[in-house]
Amino acid sequence: MSQTVILSTCRVATPNGSRYLQQLCKHWAHKFEVEFDPGHGRIAMPEDRTVTLTATPEALEIRLEAPKETTAHMRHIVDSHIARFAFREELAFDWQPA
């Protein structure tokens, strides 16, 4: 039985996108397959879940692929981790279906 994987995207306005991308990748590197550099990151998790991050000078762009039944939960997990790293600034997460 295959799961329906949903693609979602989110653009978070911040001049610190590269910092948050690297923090999230380093944070999850002990649990998941992670590859990253200052501009791009990819976190591969079990159960068909993948987070891809791209940092620009103005934003952190997030792409989430996850099974339909876990998409909302995964969005919340990604949001809460990044918000914790960005405690000095107020970030807005506006997820969109892709």
JSON list of C-alpha atoms in Angstrom, two decimals:
[
{"chain": "A", "resi": 1, "resn": "MET", "atom": "CA", "xyz": [0.00, 0.00, 0.00]},
{"chain": "A", "resi": 2, "resn": "SER", "atom": "CA", "xyz": [1.57, 3.30, -1.05]},
{"chain": "A", "resi": 3, "resn": "GLN", "atom": "CA", "xyz": [0.97, 6.58, 0.71]},
{"chain": "A", "resi": 4, "resn": "THR", "atom": "CA", "xyz": [-0.02, 9.79, -1.00]},
{"chain": "A", "resi": 5, "resn": "VAL", "atom": "CA", "xyz": [2.88, 12.20, -0.62]},
{"chain": "A", "resi": 6, "resn": "ILE", "atom": "CA", "xyz": [1.98, 15.88, -0.43]},
{"chain": "A", "resi": 7, "resn": "LEU", "atom": "CA", "xyz": [4.33, 18.68, -1.47]},
{"chain": "A", "resi": 8, "resn": "SER", "atom": "CA", "xyz": [4.14, 21.94, 0.51]},
{"chain": "A", "resi": 9, "resn": "THR", "atom": "CA", "xyz": [6.24, 25.08, 0.32]},
{"chain": "A", "resi": 10, "resn": "CYS", "atom": "CA", "xyz": [6.84, 27.96, 2.68]},
{"chain": "A", "resi": 11, "resn": "ARG", "atom": "CA", "xyz": [8.81, 31.19, 2.31]},
{"chain": "A", "resi": 12, "resn": "VAL", "atom": "CA", "xyz": [9.93, 32.70, 5.62]},
{"chain": "A", "resi": 13, "resn": "ALA", "atom": "CA", "xyz": [11.14, 36.30, 5.36]},
{"chain": "A", "resi": 14, "resn": "THR", "atom": "CA", "xyz": [14.42, 36.63, 7.26]},
{"chain": "A", "resi": 15, "resn": "PRO", "atom": "CA", "xyz": [17.94, 37.85, 6.56]},
{"chain": "A", "resi": 16, "resn": "ASN", "atom": "CA", "xyz": [19.18, 34.87, 8.62]},
{"chain": "A", "resi": 17, "resn": "GLY", "atom": "CA", "xyz": [17.97, 32.05, 6.39]},
{"chain": "A", "resi": 18, "resn": "SER", "atom": "CA", "xyz": [21.41, 30.51, 5.97]},
{"chain": "A", "resi": 19, "resn": "ARG", "atom": "CA", "xyz": [21.97, 30.43, 9.73]},
{"chain": "A", "resi": 20, "resn": "TYR", "atom": "CA", "xyz": [18.63, 28.72, 10.40]},
{"chain": "A", "resi": 21, "resn": "LEU", "atom": "CA", "xyz": [19.12, 26.27, 7.52]},
{"chain": "A", "resi": 22, "resn": "GLN", "atom": "CA", "xyz": [22.49, 25.20, 8.93]},
{"chain": "A", "resi": 23, "resn": "GLN", "atom": "CA", "xyz": [21.19, 25.00, 12.51]},
{"chain": "A", "resi": 24, "resn": "LEU", "atom": "CA", "xyz": [18.27, 22.79, 11.52]},
{"chain": "A", "resi": 25, "resn": "CYS", "atom": "CA", "xyz": [20.46, 20.50, 9.43]},
{"chain": "A", "resi": 26, "resn": "LYS", "atom": "CA", "xyz": [23.08, 20.17, 12.18]},
{"chain": "A", "resi": 27, "resn": "HIS", "atom": "CA", "xyz": [20.34, 19.59, 14.77]},
{"chain": "A", "resi": 28, "resn": "TRP", "atom": "CA", "xyz": [18.84, 16.68, 12.82]},
{"chain": "A", "resi": 29, "resn": "ALA", "atom": "CA", "xyz": [22.10, 15.23, 11.46]},
{"chain": "A", "resi": 30, "resn": "HIS", "atom": "CA", "xyz": [22.37, 12.75, 14.33]},
{"chain": "A", "resi": 31, "resn": "LYS", "atom": "CA", "xyz": [18.94, 11.25, 13.54]},
{"chain": "A", "resi": 32, "resn": "PHE", "atom": "CA", "xyz": [18.46, 11.57, 9.79]},
{"chain": "A", "resi": 33, "resn": "GLU", "atom": "CA", "xyz": [20.34, 11.61, 6.51]},
{"chain": "A", "resi": 34, "resn": "VAL", "atom": "CA", "xyz": [21.38, 15.25, 6.07]},
{"chain": "A", "resi": 35, "resn": "GLU", "atom": "CA", "xyz": [23.39, 17.17, 3.50]},
{"chain": "A", "resi": 36, "resn": "PHE", "atom": "CA", "xyz": [23.85, 20.93, 3.49]},
{"chain": "A", "resi": 37, "resn": "ASP", "atom": "CA", "xyz": [25.96, 23.96, 2.70]},
{"chain": "A", "resi": 38, "resn": "PRO", "atom": "CA", "xyz": [25.25, 27.62, 3.57]},
{"chain": "A", "resi": 39, "resn": "GLY", "atom": "CA", "xyz": [22.71, 27.98, 0.74]},
{"chain": "A", "resi": 40, "resn": "HIS", "atom": "CA", "xyz": [20.97, 24.62, 0.47]},
{"chain": "A", "resi": 41, "resn": "GLY", "atom": "CA", "xyz": [20.01, 21.75, 2.74]},
{"chain": "A", "resi": 42, "resn": "ARG", "atom": "CA", "xyz": [18.21, 18.45, 2.49]},
{"chain": "A", "resi": 43, "resn": "ILE", "atom": "CA", "xyz": [16.93, 16.32, 5.35]},
{"chain": "A", "resi": 44, "resn": "ALA", "atom": "CA", "xyz": [15.70, 12.83, 4.45]},
{"chain": "A", "resi": 45, "resn": "MET", "atom": "CA", "xyz": [13.52, 11.24, 7.12]},
{"chain": "A", "resi": 46, "resn": "PRO", "atom": "CA", "xyz": [11.84, 7.84, 7.29]},
{"chain": "A", "resi": 47, "resn": "GLU", "atom": "CA", "xyz": [8.37, 7.27, 5.86]},
{"chain": "A", "resi": 48, "resn": "ASP", "atom": "CA", "xyz": [8.79, 9.33, 2.68]},
{"chain": "A", "resi": 49, "resn": "ARG", "atom": "CA", "xyz": [9.40, 12.63, 4.50]},
{"chain": "A", "resi": 50, "resn": "THR", "atom": "CA", "xyz": [11.91, 15.11, 3.06]},
{"chain": "A", "resi": 51, "resn": "VAL", "atom": "CA", "xyz": [12.67, 18.71, 3.99]},
{"chain": "A", "resi": 52, "resn": "THR", "atom": "CA", "xyz": [14.57, 20.79, 1.44]},
{"chain": "A", "resi": 53, "resn": "LEU", "atom": "CA", "xyz": [15.82, 24.25, 2.45]},
{"chain": "A", "resi": 54, "resn": "THR", "atom": "CA", "xyz": [17.13, 27.13, 0.35]},
{"chain": "A", "resi": 55, "resn": "ALA", "atom": "CA", "xyz": [18.54, 30.32, 1.87]},
{"chain": "A", "resi": 56, "resn": "THR", "atom": "CA", "xyz": [18.44, 33.61, 0.02]},
{"chain": "A", "resi": 57, "resn": "PRO", "atom": "CA", "xyz": [19.54, 37.00, 1.36]},
{"chain": "A", "resi": 58, "resn": "GLU", "atom": "CA", "xyz": [15.88, 37.82, 2.14]},
{"chain": "A", "resi": 59, "resn": "ALA", "atom": "CA", "xyz": [14.31, 34.48, 3.10]},
{"chain": "A", "resi": 60, "resn": "LEU", "atom": "CA", "xyz": [14.44, 30.83, 4.00]},
{"chain": "A", "resi": 61, "resn": "GLU", "atom": "CA", "xyz": [12.50, 28.76, 1.49]},
{"chain": "A", "resi": 62, "resn": "ILE", "atom": "CA", "xyz": [11.22, 25.42, 2.73]},
{"chain": "A", "resi": 63, "resn": "ARG", "atom": "CA", "xyz": [9.93, 22.52, 0.67]},
{"chain": "A", "resi": 64, "resn": "LEU", "atom": "CA", "xyz": [8.30, 19.64, 2.52]},
{"chain": "A", "resi": 65, "resn": "GLU", "atom": "CA", "xyz": [7.37, 16.28, 1.04]},
{"chain": "A", "resi": 66, "resn": "ALA", "atom": "CA", "xyz": [5.40, 14.10, 3.46]},
{"chain": "A", "resi": 67, "resn": "PRO", "atom": "CA", "xyz": [2.55, 11.61, 3.47]},
{"chain": "A", "resi": 68, "resn": "LYS", "atom": "CA", "xyz": [-0.82, 13.33, 3.50]},
{"chain": "A", "resi": 69, "resn": "GLU", "atom": "CA", "xyz": [-1.66, 12.15, 7.04]},
{"chain": "A", "resi": 70, "resn": "THR", "atom": "CA", "xyz": [1.59, 13.57, 8.49]},
{"chain": "A", "resi": 71, "resn": "THR", "atom": "CA", "xyz": [1.88, 16.82, 6.51]},
{"chain": "A", "resi": 72, "resn": "ALA", "atom": "CA", "xyz": [0.29, 19.14, 9.11]},
{"chain": "A", "resi": 73, "resn": "HIS", "atom": "CA", "xyz": [2.35, 17.59, 11.91]},
{"chain": "A", "resi": 74, "resn": "MET", "atom": "CA", "xyz": [5.57, 17.85, 9.90]},
{"chain": "A", "resi": 75, "resn": "ARG", "atom": "CA", "xyz": [4.90, 21.50, 9.08]},
{"chain": "A", "resi": 76, "resn": "HIS", "atom": "CA", "xyz": [4.47, 22.18, 12.80]},
{"chain": "A", "resi": 77, "resn": "ILE", "atom": "CA", "xyz": [7.71, 20.37, 13.67]},
{"chain": "A", "resi": 78, "resn": "VAL", "atom": "CA", "xyz": [9.72, 22.30, 11.09]},
{"chain": "A", "resi": 79, "resn": "ASP", "atom": "CA", "xyz": [8.12, 25.62, 12.14]},
{"chain": "A", "resi": 80, "resn": "SER", "atom": "CA", "xyz": [8.72, 25.08, 15.84]},
{"chain": "A", "resi": 81, "resn": "HIS", "atom": "CA", "xyz": [12.37, 24.14, 15.39]},
{"chain": "A", "resi": 82, "resn": "ILE", "atom": "CA", "xyz": [13.15, 27.13, 13.18]},
{"chain": "A", "resi": 83, "resn": "ALA", "atom": "CA", "xyz": [11.18, 29.49, 15.47]},
{"chain": "A", "resi": 84, "resn": "ARG", "atom": "CA", "xyz": [13.24, 28.24, 18.40]},
{"chain": "A", "resi": 85, "resn": "PHE", "atom": "CA", "xyz": [16.49, 29.00, 16.55]},
{"chain": "A", "resi": 86, "resn": "ALA", "atom": "CA", "xyz": [15.09, 32.43, 15.60]},
{"chain": "A", "resi": 87, "resn": "PHE", "atom": "CA", "xyz": [13.97, 33.48, 19.06]},
{"chain": "A", "resi": 88, "resn": "ARG", "atom": "CA", "xyz": [15.30, 37.01, 18.47]},
{"chain": "A", "resi": 89, "resn": "GLU", "atom": "CA", "xyz": [12.92, 37.66, 15.58]},
{"chain": "A", "resi": 90, "resn": "GLU", "atom": "CA", "xyz": [9.26, 37.05, 14.83]},
{"chain": "A", "resi": 91, "resn": "LEU", "atom": "CA", "xyz": [8.89, 34.74, 11.84]},
{"chain": "A", "resi": 92, "resn": "ALA", "atom": "CA", "xyz": [5.76, 34.07, 9.80]},
{"chain": "A", "resi": 93, "resn": "PHE", "atom": "CA", "xyz": [5.23, 30.59, 8.32]},
{"chain": "A", "resi": 94, "resn": "ASP", "atom": "CA", "xyz": [2.69, 30.57, 5.49]},
{"chain": "A", "resi": 95, "resn": "TRP", "atom": "CA", "xyz": [2.58, 27.05, 4.07]},
{"chain": "A", "resi": 96, "resn": "GLN", "atom": "CA", "xyz": [1.15, 26.58, 0.60]},
{"chain": "A", "resi": 97, "resn": "PRO", "atom": "CA", "xyz": [0.33, 23.42, -1.33]},
{"chain": "A", "resi": 98, "resn": "ALA", "atom": "CA", "xyz": [2.66, 23.13, -4.28]}
]
